[in-house]
GROMACS .gro file of C-alpha atoms in nm:
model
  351
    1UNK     CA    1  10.371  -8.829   6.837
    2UNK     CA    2  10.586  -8.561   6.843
    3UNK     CA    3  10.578  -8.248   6.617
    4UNK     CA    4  10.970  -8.315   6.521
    5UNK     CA    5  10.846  -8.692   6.419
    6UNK     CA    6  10.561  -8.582   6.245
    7UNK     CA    7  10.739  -8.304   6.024
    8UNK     CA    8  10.989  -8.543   5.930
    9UNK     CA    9  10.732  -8.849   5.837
   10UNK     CA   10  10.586  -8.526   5.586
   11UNK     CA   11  10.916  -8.437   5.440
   12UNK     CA   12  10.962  -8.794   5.348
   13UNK     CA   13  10.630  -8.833   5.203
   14UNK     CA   14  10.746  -8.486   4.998
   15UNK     CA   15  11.032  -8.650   4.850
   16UNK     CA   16  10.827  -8.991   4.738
   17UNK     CA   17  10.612  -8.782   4.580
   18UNK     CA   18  10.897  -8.607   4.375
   19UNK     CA   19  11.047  -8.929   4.306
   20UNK     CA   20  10.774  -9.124   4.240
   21UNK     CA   21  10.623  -8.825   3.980
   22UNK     CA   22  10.906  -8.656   3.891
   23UNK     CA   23  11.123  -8.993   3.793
   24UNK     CA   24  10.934  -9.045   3.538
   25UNK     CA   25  10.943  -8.676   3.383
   26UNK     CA   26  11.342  -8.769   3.403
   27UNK     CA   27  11.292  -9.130   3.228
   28UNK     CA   28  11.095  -8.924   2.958
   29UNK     CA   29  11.395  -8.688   2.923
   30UNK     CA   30  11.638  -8.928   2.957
   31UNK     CA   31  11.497  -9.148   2.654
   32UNK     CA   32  11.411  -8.928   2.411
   33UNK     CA   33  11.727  -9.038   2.152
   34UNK     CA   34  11.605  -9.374   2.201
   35UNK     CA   35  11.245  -9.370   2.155
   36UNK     CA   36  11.260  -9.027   1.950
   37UNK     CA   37  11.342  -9.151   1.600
   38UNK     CA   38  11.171  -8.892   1.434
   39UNK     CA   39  11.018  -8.543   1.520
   40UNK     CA   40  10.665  -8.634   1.585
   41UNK     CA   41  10.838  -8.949   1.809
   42UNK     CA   42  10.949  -8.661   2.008
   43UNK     CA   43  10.670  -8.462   2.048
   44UNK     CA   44  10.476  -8.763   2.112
   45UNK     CA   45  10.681  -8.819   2.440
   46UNK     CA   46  10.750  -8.441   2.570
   47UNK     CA   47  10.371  -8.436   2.508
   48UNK     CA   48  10.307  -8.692   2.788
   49UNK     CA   49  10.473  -8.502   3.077
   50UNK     CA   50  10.392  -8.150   2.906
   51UNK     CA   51  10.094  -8.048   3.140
   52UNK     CA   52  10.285  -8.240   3.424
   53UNK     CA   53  10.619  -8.216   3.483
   54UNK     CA   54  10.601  -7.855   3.587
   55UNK     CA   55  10.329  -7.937   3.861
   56UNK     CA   56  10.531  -8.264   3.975
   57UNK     CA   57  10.845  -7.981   4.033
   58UNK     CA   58  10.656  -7.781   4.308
   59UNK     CA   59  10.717  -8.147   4.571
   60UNK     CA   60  11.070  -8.068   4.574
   61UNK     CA   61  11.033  -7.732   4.610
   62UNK     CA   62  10.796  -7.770   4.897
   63UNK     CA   63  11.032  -7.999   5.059
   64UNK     CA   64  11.335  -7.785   5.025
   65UNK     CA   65  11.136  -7.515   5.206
   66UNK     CA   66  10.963  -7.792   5.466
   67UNK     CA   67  11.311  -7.865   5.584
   68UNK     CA   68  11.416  -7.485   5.558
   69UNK     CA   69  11.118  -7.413   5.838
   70UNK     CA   70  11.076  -7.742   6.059
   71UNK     CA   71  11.507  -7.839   6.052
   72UNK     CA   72  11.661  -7.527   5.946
   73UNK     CA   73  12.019  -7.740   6.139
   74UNK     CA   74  11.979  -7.964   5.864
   75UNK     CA   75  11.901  -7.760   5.554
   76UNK     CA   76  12.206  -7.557   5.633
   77UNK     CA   77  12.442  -7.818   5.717
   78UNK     CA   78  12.299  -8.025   5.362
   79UNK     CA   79  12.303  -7.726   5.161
   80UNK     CA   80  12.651  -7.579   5.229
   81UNK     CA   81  12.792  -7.957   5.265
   82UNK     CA   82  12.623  -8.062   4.960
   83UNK     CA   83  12.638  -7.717   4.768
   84UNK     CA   84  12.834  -7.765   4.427
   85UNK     CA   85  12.591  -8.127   4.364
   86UNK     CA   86  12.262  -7.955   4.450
   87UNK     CA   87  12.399  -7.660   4.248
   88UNK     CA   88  12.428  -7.882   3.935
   89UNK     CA   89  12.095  -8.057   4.007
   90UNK     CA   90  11.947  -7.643   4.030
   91UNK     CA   91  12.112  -7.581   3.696
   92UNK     CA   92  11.994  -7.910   3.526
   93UNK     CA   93  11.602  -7.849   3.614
   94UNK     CA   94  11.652  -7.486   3.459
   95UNK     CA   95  11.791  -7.583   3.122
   96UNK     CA   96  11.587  -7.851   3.108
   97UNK     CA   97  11.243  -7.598   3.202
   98UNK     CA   98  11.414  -7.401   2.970
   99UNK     CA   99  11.425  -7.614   2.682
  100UNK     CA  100  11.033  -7.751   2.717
  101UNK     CA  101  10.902  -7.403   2.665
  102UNK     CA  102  11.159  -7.286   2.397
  103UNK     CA  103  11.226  -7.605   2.198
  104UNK     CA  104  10.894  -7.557   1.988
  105UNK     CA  105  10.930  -7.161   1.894
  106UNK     CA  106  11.142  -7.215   1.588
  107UNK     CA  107  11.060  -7.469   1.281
  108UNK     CA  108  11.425  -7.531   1.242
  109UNK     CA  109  11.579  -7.871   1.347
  110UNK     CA  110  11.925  -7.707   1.457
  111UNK     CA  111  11.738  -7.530   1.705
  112UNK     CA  112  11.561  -7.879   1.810
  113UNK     CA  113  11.811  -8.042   1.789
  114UNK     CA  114  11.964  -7.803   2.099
  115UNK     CA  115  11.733  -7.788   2.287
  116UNK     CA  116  11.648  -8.158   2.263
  117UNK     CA  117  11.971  -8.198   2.409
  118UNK     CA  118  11.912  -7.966   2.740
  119UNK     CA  119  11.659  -8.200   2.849
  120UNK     CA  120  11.864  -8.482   2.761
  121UNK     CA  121  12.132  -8.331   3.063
  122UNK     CA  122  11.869  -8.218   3.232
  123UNK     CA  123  11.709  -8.554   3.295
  124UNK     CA  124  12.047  -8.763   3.319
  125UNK     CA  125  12.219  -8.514   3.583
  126UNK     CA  126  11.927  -8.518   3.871
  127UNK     CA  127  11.856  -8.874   3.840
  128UNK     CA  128  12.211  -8.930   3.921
  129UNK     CA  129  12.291  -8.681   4.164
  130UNK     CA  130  11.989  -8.713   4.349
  131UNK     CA  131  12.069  -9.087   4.453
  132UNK     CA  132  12.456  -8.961   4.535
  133UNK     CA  133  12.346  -8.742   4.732
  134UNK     CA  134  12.069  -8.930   4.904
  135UNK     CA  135  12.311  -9.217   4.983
  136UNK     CA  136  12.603  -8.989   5.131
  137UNK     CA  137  12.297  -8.845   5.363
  138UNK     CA  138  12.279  -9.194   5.469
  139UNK     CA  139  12.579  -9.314   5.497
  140UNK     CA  140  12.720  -9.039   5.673
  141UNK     CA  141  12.922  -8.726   5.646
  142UNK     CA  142  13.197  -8.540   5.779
  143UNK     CA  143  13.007  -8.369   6.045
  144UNK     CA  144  13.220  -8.146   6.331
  145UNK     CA  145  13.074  -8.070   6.661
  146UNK     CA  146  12.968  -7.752   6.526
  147UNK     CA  147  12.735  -7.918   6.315
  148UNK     CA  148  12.901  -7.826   6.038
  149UNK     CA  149  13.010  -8.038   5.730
  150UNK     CA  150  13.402  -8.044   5.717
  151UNK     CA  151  13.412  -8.255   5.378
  152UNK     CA  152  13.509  -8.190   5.008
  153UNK     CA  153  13.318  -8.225   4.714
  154UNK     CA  154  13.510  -8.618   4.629
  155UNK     CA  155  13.416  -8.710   4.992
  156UNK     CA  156  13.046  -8.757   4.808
  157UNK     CA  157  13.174  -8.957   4.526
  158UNK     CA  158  13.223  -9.296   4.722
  159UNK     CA  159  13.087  -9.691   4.526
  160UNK     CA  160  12.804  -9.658   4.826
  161UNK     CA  161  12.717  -9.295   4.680
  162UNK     CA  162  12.776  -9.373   4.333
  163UNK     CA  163  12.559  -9.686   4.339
  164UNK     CA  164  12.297  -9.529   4.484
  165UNK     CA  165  12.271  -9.254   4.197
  166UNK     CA  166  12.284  -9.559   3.974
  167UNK     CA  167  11.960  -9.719   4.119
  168UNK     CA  168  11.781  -9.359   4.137
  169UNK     CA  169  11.938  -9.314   3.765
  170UNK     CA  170  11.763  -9.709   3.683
  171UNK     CA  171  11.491  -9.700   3.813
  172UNK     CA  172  11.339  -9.343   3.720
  173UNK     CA  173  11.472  -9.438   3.302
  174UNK     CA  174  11.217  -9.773   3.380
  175UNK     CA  175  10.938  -9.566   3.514
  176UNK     CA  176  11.010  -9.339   3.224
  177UNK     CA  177  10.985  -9.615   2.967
  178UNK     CA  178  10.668  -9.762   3.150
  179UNK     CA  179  10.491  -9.436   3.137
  180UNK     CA  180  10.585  -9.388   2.729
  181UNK     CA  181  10.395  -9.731   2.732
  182UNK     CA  182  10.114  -9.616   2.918
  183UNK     CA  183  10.064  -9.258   2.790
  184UNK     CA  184  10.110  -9.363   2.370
  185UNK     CA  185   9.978  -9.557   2.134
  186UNK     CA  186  10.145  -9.718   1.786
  187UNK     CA  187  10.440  -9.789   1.734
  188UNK     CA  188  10.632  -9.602   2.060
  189UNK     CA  189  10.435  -9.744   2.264
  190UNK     CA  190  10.546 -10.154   2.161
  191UNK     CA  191  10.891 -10.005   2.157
  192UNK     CA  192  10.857  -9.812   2.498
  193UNK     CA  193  10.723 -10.162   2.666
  194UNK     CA  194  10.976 -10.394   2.529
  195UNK     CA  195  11.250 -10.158   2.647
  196UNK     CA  196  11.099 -10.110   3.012
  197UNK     CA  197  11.123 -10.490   3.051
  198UNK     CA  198  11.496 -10.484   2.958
  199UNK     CA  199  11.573 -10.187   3.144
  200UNK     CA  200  11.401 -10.296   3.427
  201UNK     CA  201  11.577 -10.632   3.465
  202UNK     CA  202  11.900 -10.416   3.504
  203UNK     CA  203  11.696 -10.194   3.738
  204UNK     CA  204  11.619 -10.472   3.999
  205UNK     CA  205  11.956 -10.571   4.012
  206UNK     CA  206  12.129 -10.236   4.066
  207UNK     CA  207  11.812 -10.181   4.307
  208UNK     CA  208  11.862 -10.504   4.504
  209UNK     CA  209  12.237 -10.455   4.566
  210UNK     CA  210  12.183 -10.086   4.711
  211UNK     CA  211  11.907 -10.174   4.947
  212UNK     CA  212  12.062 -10.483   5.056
  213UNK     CA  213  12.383 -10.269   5.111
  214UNK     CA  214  12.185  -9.970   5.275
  215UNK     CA  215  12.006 -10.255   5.547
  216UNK     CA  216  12.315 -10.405   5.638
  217UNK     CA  217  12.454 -10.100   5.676
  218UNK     CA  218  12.213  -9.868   5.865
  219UNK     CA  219  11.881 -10.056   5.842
  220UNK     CA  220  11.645 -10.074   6.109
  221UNK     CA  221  11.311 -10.338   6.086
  222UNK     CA  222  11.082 -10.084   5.934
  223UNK     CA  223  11.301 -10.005   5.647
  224UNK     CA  224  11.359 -10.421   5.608
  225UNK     CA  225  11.025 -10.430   5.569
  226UNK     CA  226  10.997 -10.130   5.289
  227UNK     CA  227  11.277 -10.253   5.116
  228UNK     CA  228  11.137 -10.621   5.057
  229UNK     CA  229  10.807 -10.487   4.964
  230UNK     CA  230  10.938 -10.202   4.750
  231UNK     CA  231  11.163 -10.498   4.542
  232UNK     CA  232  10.822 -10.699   4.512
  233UNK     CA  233  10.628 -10.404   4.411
  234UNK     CA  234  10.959 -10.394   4.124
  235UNK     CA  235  10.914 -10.730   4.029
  236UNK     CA  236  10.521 -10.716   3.964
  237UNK     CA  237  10.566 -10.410   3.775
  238UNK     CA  238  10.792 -10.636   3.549
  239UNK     CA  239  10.568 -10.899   3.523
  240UNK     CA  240  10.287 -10.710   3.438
  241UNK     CA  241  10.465 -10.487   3.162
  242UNK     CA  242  10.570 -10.805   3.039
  243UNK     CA  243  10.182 -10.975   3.017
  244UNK     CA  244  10.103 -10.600   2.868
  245UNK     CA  245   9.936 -10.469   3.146
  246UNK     CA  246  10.076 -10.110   3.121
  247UNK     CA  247   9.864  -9.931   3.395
  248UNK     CA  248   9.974 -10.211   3.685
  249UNK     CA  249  10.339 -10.217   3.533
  250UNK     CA  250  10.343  -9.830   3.621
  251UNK     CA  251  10.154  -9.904   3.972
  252UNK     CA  252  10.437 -10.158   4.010
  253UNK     CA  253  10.706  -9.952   3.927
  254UNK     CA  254  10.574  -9.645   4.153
  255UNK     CA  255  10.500  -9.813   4.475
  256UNK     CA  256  10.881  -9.966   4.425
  257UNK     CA  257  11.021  -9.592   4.468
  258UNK     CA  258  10.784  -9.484   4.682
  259UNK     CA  259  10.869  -9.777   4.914
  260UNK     CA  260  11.215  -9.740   4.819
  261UNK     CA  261  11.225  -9.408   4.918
  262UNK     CA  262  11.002  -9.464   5.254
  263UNK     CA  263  11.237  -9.729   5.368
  264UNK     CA  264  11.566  -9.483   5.334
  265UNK     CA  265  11.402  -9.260   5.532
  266UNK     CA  266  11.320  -9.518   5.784
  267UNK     CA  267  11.647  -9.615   5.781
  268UNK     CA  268  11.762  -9.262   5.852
  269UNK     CA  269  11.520  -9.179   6.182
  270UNK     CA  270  11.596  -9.012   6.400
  271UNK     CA  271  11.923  -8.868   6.223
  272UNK     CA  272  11.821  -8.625   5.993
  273UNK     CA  273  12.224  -8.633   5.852
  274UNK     CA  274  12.472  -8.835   6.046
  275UNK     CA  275  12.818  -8.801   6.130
  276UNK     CA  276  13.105  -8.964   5.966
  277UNK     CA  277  13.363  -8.831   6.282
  278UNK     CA  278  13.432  -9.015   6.567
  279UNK     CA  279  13.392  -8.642   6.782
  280UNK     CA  280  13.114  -8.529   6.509
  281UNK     CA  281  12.800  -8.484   6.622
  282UNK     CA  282  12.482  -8.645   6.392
  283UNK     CA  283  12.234  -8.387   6.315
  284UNK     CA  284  11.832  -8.534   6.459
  285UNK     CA  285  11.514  -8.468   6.492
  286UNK     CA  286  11.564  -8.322   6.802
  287UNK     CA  287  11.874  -8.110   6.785
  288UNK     CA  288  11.831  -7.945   6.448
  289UNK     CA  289  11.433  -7.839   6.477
  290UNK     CA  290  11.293  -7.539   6.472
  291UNK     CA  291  11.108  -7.438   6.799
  292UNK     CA  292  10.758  -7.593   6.853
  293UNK     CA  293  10.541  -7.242   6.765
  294UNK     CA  294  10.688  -7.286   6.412
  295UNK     CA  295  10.637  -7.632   6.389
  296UNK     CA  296  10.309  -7.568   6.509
  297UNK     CA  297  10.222  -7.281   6.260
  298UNK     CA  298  10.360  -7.488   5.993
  299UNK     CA  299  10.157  -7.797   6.036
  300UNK     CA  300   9.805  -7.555   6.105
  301UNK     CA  301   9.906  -7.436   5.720
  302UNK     CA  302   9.992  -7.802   5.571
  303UNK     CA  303   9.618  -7.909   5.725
  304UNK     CA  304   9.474  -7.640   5.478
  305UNK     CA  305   9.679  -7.614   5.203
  306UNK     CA  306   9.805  -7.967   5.138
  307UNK     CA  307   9.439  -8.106   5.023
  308UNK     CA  308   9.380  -7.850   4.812
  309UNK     CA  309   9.740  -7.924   4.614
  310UNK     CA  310   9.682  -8.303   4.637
  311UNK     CA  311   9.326  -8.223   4.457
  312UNK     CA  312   9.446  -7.966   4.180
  313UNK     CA  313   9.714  -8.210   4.103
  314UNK     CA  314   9.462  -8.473   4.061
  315UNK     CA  315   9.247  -8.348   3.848
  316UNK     CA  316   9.533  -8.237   3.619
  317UNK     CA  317   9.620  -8.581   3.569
  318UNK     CA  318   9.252  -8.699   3.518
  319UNK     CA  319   9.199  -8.390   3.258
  320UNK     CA  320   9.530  -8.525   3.025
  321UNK     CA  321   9.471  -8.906   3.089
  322UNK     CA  322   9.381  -9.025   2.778
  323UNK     CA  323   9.683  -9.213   2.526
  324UNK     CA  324   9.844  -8.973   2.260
  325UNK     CA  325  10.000  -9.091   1.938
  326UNK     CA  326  10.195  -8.968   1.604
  327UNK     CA  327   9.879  -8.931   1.471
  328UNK     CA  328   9.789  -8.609   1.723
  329UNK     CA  329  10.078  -8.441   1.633
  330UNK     CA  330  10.031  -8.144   1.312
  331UNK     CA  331  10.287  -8.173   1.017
  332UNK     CA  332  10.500  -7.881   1.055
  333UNK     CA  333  10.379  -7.535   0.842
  334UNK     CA  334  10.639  -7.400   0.650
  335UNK     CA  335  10.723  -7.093   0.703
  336UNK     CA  336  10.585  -6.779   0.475
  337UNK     CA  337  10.747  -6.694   0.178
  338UNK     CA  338  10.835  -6.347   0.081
  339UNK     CA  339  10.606  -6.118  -0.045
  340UNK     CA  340  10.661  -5.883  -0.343
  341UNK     CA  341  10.625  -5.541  -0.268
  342UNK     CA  342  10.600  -5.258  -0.536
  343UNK     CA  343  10.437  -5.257  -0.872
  344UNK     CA  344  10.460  -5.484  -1.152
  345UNK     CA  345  10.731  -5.367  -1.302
  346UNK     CA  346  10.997  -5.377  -0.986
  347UNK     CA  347  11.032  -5.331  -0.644
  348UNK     CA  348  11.178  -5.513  -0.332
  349UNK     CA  349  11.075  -5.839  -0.169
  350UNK     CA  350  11.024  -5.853   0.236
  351UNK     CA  351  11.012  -6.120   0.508
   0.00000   0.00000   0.00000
């Protein structure tokens, strides 16, 4: 196999493993005003993803600089082409860091309440955008024979685009919900089940039509093959959130992006970003590589590194497995009053 084949078989398992962890840190985000009733509601669910969601970040940043090294043709053409989207998905993922490690530093409910709100956006605006922007990489762009995208900004926003962010949008808010169910325990987490299996009906659906549009479309056997297992894997996750099974329903819903996300990719070899133009010319595996000594390098570092990730990440997951519940969470402490300073008989008070 060649180096060009293998580098791209790695990006793609990059990007299922930011989907497939990273969707549900976004499905947490995304339903916090409708699971978080309360304060401690709320603290229940940022505390499932809180040792997490910063470690399930680093895939996309790795694959970002993956495609930077081993098809620096296609990260420019994607990242100028696709600039002001990407830019909004960059701004999202910083308000929303943002507002996990500042939401907690005052006891005052305005400043909650803001914050609160940041990763609200901040959840909502990748898991649409990322699907848009996936789909227009499929579908094709305006590409010139200079390998350079000639398109505007509403060129992206096509129905095949815009369902696509839909299903990435559906089907991370249903792994979110399924992971509240998993992670909890009381009240949430009967609340967080019953609305996985109602979100997820409207998942499959929105699902089904994109991947049945994407294979008639650009399809090849391999991805046919993803794309029915992936809707199986959707459908069992259903079934068993349904029967209360919460740690299959999540298995379910994971190997249906993961698959999901395999099959586009299939679906997309060897173009790494077609053409749209009838004298374009689709960027490949082959014409927008870097030369073999870097690919070489590159995979010499992956060999060493890549275990060691894969194991810290592990064992991160295994150390904060257990359920949390309301129950786990500290009533607030008010804050100090003020002290009197002086003597008896007068003086000033002080924070």
């Amino acid at each position: 196999m060649e180096l060009t084949t293998i580098w791209f078989s790695l990006i793609a398992i990059l990007w299922i493993g930011y989907f497939t962890l990273e969707g549900f840190d976004f499905g947490v985000g995304m339903l916090l005003p409708i699971l978080g009733r309360n304060e401690k509601d709320r603290r229940v669910m940022i505390n499932t993803i809180g040792p997490v969601w910063d470690g399930n970040e680093v895939w996309v940043l790795v694959a970002g600089g993956a495609t930077f090294a081993a098809f620096p043709e296609w990260y420019a053409t994607l990242f100028s082409g696709f600039y002001l989207p990407l830019l909004l998905i960059l701004v999202a993922l910083i308000v929303r860091g943002l507002a996990f490690e500042y939401r907690g530093k005052r006891d005052d409910d305005a400043w909650r309440a803001r914050w609160d709100l940041a990763i609200i956006v901040g959840s909502y605006v990748p898991a649409l955008l990322w699907g848009v922007a996936f789909a227009n990489i499929l579908r094709g762009v305006p590409i010139d024979a200079d390998m350079e995208y000639v398109g505007g900004f509403f060129n992206l926003l096509n129905p095949y685009a815009l369902l696509g962010g839909l299903t990435t949008l559906m089907l991370f808010i249903t792994h979110g919900a399924v992971f509240i169910s998993l992670k909890t325990d009381g009240p949430i987490r009967a609340e967080a089940r019953a609305l996985a299996m109602r979100l997820g009906l409207g998942a499959a659906v929105v699902t089904v039509a994109f991947l049945v549009w994407t294979q008639l479309d650009t399809g090849s056997a391999g991805s046919a093959v993803a794309f029915v297992l992936a809707a199986l894997a959707l459908v069992g996750g259903l079934v068993a959130i349904r029967a209360g099974r919460e740690g299959w329903a999540f298995l379910g819903t994971f190997v249906a992006i993961a698959l999901g996300v395999a099959g586009l990719f299939l679906a997309l070899f060897p173009d790494v970003m077609p053409t749209s133009l009838s004298d374009g010319v689709s960027l490949t595996t082959t014409n927008a590589s870097a030369t073999d000594y870097t690919l070489k390098i590159m995979t010499v570092v992956a060999l060493i590194f890549t275990p060691i990730v894969l194991g810290y990440q592990a064992w991160t997951y295994w150390v904060f497995r257990k359920r949390i519940s309301t129950h786990h969470i500290p009533d607030p402490v008010p804050e100090p009053a003020a002290v009197a300073v002086g003597d008896s008989g007068g003086g000033t008070t002080q924070d």
